[in-house]
Coordinates of C-alpha atoms in Angstrom, one line a residue:
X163 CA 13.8 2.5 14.0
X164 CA 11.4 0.5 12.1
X165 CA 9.6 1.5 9.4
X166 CA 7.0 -1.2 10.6
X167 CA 4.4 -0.4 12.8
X168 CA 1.3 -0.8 14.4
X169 CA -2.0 1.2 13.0
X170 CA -5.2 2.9 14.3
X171 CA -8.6 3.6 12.7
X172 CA -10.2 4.9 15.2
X173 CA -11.1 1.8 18.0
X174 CA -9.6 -0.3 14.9
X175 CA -5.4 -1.6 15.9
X176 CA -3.5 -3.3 13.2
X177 CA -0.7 -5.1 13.1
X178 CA 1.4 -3.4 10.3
X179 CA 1.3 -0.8 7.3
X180 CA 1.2 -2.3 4.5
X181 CA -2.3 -2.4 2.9
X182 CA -4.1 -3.7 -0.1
X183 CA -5.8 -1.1 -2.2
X184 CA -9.2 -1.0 -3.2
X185 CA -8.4 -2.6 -7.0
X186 CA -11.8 -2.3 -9.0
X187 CA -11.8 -5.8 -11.0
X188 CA -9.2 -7.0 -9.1
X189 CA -9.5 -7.2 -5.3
X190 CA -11.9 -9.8 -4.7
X191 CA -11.6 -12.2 -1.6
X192 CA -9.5 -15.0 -4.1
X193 CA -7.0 -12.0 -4.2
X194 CA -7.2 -10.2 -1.0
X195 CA -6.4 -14.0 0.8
X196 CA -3.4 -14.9 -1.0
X197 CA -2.3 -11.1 -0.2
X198 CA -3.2 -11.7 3.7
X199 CA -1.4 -15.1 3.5
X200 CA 1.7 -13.0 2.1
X201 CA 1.3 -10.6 4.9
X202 CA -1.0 -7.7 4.1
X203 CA -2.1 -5.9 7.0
X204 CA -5.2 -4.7 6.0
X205 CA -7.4 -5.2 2.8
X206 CA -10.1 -3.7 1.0
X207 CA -13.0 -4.7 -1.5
X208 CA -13.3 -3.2 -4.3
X209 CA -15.6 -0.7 -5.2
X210 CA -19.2 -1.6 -4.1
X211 CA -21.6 0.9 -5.5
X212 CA -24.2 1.9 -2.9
X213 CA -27.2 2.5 -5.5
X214 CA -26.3 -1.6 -6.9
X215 CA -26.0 -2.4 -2.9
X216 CA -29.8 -0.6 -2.3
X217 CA -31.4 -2.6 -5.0
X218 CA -30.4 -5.5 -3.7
X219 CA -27.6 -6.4 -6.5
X220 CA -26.9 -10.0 -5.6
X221 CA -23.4 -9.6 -7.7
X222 CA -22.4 -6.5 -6.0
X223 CA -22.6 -8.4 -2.3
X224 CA -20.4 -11.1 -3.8
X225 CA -17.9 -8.5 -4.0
X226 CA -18.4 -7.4 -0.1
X227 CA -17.8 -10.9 1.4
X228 CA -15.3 -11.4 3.9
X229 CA -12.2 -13.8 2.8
X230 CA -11.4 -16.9 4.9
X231 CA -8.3 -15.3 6.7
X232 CA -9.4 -11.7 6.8
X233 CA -9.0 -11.0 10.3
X234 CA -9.9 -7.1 9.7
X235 CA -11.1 -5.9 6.5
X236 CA -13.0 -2.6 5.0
X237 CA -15.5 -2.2 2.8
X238 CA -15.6 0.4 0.2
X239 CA -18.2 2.2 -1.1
X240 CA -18.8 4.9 -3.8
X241 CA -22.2 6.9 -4.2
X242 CA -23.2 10.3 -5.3
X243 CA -25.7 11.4 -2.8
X244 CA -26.2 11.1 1.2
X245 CA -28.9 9.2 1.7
X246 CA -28.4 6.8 -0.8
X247 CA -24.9 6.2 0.9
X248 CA -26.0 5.9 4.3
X249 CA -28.6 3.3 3.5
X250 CA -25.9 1.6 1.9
X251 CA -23.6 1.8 4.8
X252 CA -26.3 0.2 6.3
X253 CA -26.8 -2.9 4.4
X254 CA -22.5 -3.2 4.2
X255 CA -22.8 -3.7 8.0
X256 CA -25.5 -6.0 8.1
X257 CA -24.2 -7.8 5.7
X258 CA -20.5 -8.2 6.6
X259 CA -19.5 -6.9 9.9
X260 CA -16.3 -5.6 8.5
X261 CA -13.8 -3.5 10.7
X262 CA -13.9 -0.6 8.7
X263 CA -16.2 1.1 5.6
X264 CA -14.2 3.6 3.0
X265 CA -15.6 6.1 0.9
X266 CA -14.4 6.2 -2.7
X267 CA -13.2 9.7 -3.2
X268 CA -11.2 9.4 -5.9
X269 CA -12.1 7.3 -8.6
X270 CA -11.5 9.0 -12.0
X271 CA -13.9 6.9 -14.2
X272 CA -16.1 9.2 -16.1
X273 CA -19.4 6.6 -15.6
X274 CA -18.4 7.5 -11.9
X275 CA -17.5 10.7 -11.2
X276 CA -20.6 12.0 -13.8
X277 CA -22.9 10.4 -10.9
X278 CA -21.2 12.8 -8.2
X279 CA -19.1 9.9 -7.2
X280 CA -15.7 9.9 -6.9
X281 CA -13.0 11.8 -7.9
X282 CA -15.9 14.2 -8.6
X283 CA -15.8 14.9 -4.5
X284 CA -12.7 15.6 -3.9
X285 CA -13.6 19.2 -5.7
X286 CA -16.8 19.4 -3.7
X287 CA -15.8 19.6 -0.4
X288 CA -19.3 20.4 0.6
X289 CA -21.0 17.2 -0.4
X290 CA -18.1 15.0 0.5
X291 CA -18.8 16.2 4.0
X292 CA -22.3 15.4 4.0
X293 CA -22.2 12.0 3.0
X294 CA -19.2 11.3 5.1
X295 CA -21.5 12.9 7.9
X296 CA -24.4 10.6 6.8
X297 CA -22.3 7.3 6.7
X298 CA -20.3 7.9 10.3
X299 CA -24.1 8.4 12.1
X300 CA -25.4 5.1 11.2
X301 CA -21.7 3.2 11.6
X302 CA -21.4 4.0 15.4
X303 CA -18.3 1.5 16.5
X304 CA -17.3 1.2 13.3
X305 CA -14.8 3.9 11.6
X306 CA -15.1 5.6 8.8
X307 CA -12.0 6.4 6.4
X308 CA -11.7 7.9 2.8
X309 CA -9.7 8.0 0.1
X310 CA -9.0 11.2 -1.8
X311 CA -7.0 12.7 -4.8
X312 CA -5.0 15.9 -5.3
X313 CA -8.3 17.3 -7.6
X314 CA -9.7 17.9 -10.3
X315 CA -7.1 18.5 -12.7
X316 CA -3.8 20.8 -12.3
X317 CA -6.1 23.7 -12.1
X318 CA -8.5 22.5 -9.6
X319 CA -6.0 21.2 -7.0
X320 CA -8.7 20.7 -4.4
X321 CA -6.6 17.6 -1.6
X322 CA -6.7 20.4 1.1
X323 CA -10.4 21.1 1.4
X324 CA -11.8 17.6 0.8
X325 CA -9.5 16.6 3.9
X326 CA -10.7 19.3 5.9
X327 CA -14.4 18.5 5.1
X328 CA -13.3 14.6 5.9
X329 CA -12.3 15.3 9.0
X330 CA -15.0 17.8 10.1
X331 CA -17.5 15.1 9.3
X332 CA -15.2 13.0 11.8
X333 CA -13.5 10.5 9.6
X334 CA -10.6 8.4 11.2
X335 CA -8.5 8.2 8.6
X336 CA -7.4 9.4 5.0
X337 CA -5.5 8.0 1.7
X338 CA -4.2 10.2 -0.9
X339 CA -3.6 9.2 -4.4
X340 CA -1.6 12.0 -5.3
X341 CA -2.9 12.4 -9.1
X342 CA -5.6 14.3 -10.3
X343 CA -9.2 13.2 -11.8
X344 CA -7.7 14.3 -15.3
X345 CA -4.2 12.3 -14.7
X346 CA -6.4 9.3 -13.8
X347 CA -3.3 6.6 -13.8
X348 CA -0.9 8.6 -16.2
X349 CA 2.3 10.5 -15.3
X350 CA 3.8 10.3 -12.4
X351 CA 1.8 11.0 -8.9
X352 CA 3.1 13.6 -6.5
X353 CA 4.3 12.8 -3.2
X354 CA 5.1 16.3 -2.3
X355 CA 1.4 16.5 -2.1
X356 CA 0.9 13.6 0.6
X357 CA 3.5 15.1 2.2
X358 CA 1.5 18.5 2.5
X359 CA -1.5 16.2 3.8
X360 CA 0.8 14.9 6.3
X361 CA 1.5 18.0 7.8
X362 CA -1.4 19.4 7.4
X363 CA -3.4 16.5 8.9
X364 CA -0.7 16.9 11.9
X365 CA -1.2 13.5 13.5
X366 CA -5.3 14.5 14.3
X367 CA -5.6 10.8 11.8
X368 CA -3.7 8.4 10.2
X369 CA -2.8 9.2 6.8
X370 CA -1.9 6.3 4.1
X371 CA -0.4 7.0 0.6
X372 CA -1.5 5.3 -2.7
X373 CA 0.4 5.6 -6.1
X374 CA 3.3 4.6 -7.8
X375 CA 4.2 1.4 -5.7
X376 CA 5.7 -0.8 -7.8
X377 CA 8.5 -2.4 -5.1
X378 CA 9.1 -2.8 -1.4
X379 CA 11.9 -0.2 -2.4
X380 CA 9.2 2.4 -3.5
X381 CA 7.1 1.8 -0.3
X382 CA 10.1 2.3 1.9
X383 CA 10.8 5.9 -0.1
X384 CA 7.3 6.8 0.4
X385 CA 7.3 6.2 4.1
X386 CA 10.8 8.1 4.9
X387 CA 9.7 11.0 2.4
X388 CA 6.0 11.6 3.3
X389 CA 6.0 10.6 6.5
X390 CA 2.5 8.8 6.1
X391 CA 1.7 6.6 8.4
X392 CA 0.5 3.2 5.7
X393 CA 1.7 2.8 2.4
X394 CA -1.0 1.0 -0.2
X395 CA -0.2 -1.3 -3.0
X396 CA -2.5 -1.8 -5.5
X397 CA -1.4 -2.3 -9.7
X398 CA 2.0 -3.1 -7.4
X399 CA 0.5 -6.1 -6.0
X400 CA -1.2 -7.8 -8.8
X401 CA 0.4 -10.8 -10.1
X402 CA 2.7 -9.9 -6.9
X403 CA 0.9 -10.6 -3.4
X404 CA 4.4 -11.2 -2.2
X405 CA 5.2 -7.3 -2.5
X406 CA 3.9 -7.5 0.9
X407 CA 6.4 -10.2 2.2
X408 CA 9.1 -8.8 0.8
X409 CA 8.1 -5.5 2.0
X410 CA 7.6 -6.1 5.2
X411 CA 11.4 -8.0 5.0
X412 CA 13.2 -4.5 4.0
X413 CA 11.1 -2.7 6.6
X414 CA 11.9 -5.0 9.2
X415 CA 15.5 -6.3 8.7
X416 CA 16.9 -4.0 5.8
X417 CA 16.5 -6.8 2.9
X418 CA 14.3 -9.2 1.4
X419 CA 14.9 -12.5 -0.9
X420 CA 12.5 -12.4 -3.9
X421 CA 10.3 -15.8 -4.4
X422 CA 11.3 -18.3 -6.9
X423 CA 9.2 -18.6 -9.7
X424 CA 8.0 -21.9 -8.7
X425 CA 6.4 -20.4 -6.2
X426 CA 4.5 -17.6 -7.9
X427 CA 3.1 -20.0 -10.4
X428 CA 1.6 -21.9 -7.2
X429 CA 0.3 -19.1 -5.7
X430 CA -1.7 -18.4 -9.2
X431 CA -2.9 -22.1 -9.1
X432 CA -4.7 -21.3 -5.5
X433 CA -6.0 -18.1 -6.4
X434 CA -7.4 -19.6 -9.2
X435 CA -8.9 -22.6 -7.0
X436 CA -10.6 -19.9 -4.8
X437 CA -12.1 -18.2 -7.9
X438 CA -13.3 -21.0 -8.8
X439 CA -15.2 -22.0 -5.5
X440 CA -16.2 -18.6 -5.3
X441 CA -17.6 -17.9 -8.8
X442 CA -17.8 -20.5 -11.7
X443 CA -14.7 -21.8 -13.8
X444 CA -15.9 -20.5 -16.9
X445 CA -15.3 -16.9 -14.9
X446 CA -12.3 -17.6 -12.7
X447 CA -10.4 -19.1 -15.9
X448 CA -11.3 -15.8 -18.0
X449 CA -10.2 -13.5 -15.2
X450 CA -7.4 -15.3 -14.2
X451 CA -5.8 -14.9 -17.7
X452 CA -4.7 -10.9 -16.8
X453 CA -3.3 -12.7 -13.4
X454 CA -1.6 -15.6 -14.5
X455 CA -0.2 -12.6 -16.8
X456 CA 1.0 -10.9 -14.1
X457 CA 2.1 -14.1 -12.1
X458 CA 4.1 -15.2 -15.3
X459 CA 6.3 -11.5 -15.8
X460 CA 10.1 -11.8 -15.0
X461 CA 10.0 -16.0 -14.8
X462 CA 12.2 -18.0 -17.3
X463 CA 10.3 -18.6 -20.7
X464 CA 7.5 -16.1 -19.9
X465 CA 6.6 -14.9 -22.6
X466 CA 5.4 -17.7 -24.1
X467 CA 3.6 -18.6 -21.7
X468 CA 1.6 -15.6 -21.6
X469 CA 1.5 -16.4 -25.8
X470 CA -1.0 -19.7 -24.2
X471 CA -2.3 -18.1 -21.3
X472 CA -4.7 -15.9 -23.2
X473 CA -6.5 -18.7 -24.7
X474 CA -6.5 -20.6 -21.5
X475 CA -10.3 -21.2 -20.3
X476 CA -10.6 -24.2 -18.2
X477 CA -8.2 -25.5 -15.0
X478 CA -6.9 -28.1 -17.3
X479 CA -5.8 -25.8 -19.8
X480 CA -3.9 -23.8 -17.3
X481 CA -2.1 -27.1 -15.9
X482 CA -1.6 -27.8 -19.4
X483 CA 0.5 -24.3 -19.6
X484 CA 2.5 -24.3 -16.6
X485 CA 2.7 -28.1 -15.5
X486 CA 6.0 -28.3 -17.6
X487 CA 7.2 -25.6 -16.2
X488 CA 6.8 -26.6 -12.1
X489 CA 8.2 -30.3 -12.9
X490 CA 11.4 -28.9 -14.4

């Protein structure tokens, strides 16, 4: 059987399983439509922070727009309060018309969680159900999903109540990153846990599983040992948008064929294009240095090309770096 397969957020079908993560600094629309174009199933914003979004933060709805190919897409949100999240909520709809909007659960940034946001409502069930409840009464057709840790720290292992208070408030579905606040992106994240969520969700939602996918090998382990119903790449998929290709390849038929080199550069080359329309060059060229970073690992000669990339800040200087390299 399959490992591929169809999706439901409440009224929301998709095609497949394998999802972009909500990447803060990472997941804009250049990114999420080369990952589309290499088959992701289902994409998310970054972080949009609802206090920005209620002030009217032009910067912070450049982050919410929809990219070109998106045919579904959610939003994500983070906020520390219910009221201030569901006016948010509000304006992301208005706004966007995405297919889905996802509360950030789980972000372990300290600026963050000391607002009440994130991680730091995973160990307060309580709240986490009241601005769950606030956002799903003003999204109507539109479902609601959020995205959890294990807790606090090892102490404060918390997963089981801040699903429970999720799905009271009558979210449609639920991702795990199976680390805690205090781990942030250290050590090694415990599937057991999703697992746990798994069964104890019992089919009532979808459940999806963030952490620790590096390969379509890991997101093939995750499926058959959790039993979750969506995996989500996100440091996995930087510099890597094929992940979901090559994923989708082993699910499907058992195997995959990694891309050439060639072909990664290329794909840099139009995410930096996009950037570009979509921002400045000044920007997309700074930003695109940690990419073309990531584009560059595991390709003949890399690392000097990643010696040049970090000085790179115009489109010419990047042609100037990699030019050689594609007419070899």
């Amino acid at each position: 059987m399959s490992l591929y397969k169809t999706v439901k957020i409440g009224n929301l079908e998709l095609p497949g399983n394998l999802f972009l993560a909500p990447v803060a600094g990472y997941s804009d629309k250049a990114f999420r439509s080369v990952c589309v174009e290499n088959g992701a199933c289902f994409t998310y914003t970054e972080m949009v922070s609802a206090e920005a979004l209620i002030r009217d933060n032009w910067k912070t709805e450049g982050l919410m727009a929809r990219a070109y190919n998106e045919k579904a897409y959610s939003v994500q949100i983070f906020g520390g309060t219910e009221d201030v999240m569901q006016q948010a909520a509000k304006i992301v709809l208005e706004k966007t018309h995405c297919e889905c909007i996802d509360i950030n659960c789980g972000c372990p940034v300290p600026k963050v969680t000391k607002t009440g946001a994130g991680s730091a409502l995973t160990r307060d069930p309580e709240r986490l159900y009241k601005i769950a409840k606030a956002v799903i009464d003003v999204c109507q057709d539109v479902p609601v999903s959020v995205k959890i840790r294990s807790g606090w720290d090892k102490n404060t292992m918390t997963w089981k109540e801040a699903a429970q208070a999720a799905l009271d408030a009558g979210v449609k579905a639920i991702t795990i990153h199976p680390r805690t606040k205090a781990q942030a992106y250290e050590g090694r994240s415990d599937w057991n846990l999703m697992k746990e969520l798994v069964e104890f969700i019992d089919k009532r939602i979808p459940v999806f599983g963030s952490g620790d996918l590096f390969s379509p090998e890991d997101a093939k382990r995750m499926m058959e040992q959790t039993g979750v119903d969506a995996v989500m790449f996100a440091r996995g998929a930087m510099g890597n948008p094929f992940i979901f290709r090559d994923a989708t390849s082993l699910f499907k038929n058992g195997s995959y064929e990694p891309v050439p080199a060639e072909v990664r550069i290329k794909t840099g080359f139009e995410e930096l294009e996009r950037l570009v329309k979509d921002t400045n060059e000044q920007h997309a060229c700074l930003e695109m240095r940690k990419r073309f970073h990531a584009y560059s690992k595991g390709i003949p000669g890399g690392a000097a090309l990643r010696s040049r990339i970090v000085q790179a800040s115009t489109v010419a200087d990047y042609h100037d770096i990699f030019d050689d390299f594609l007419n070899h």
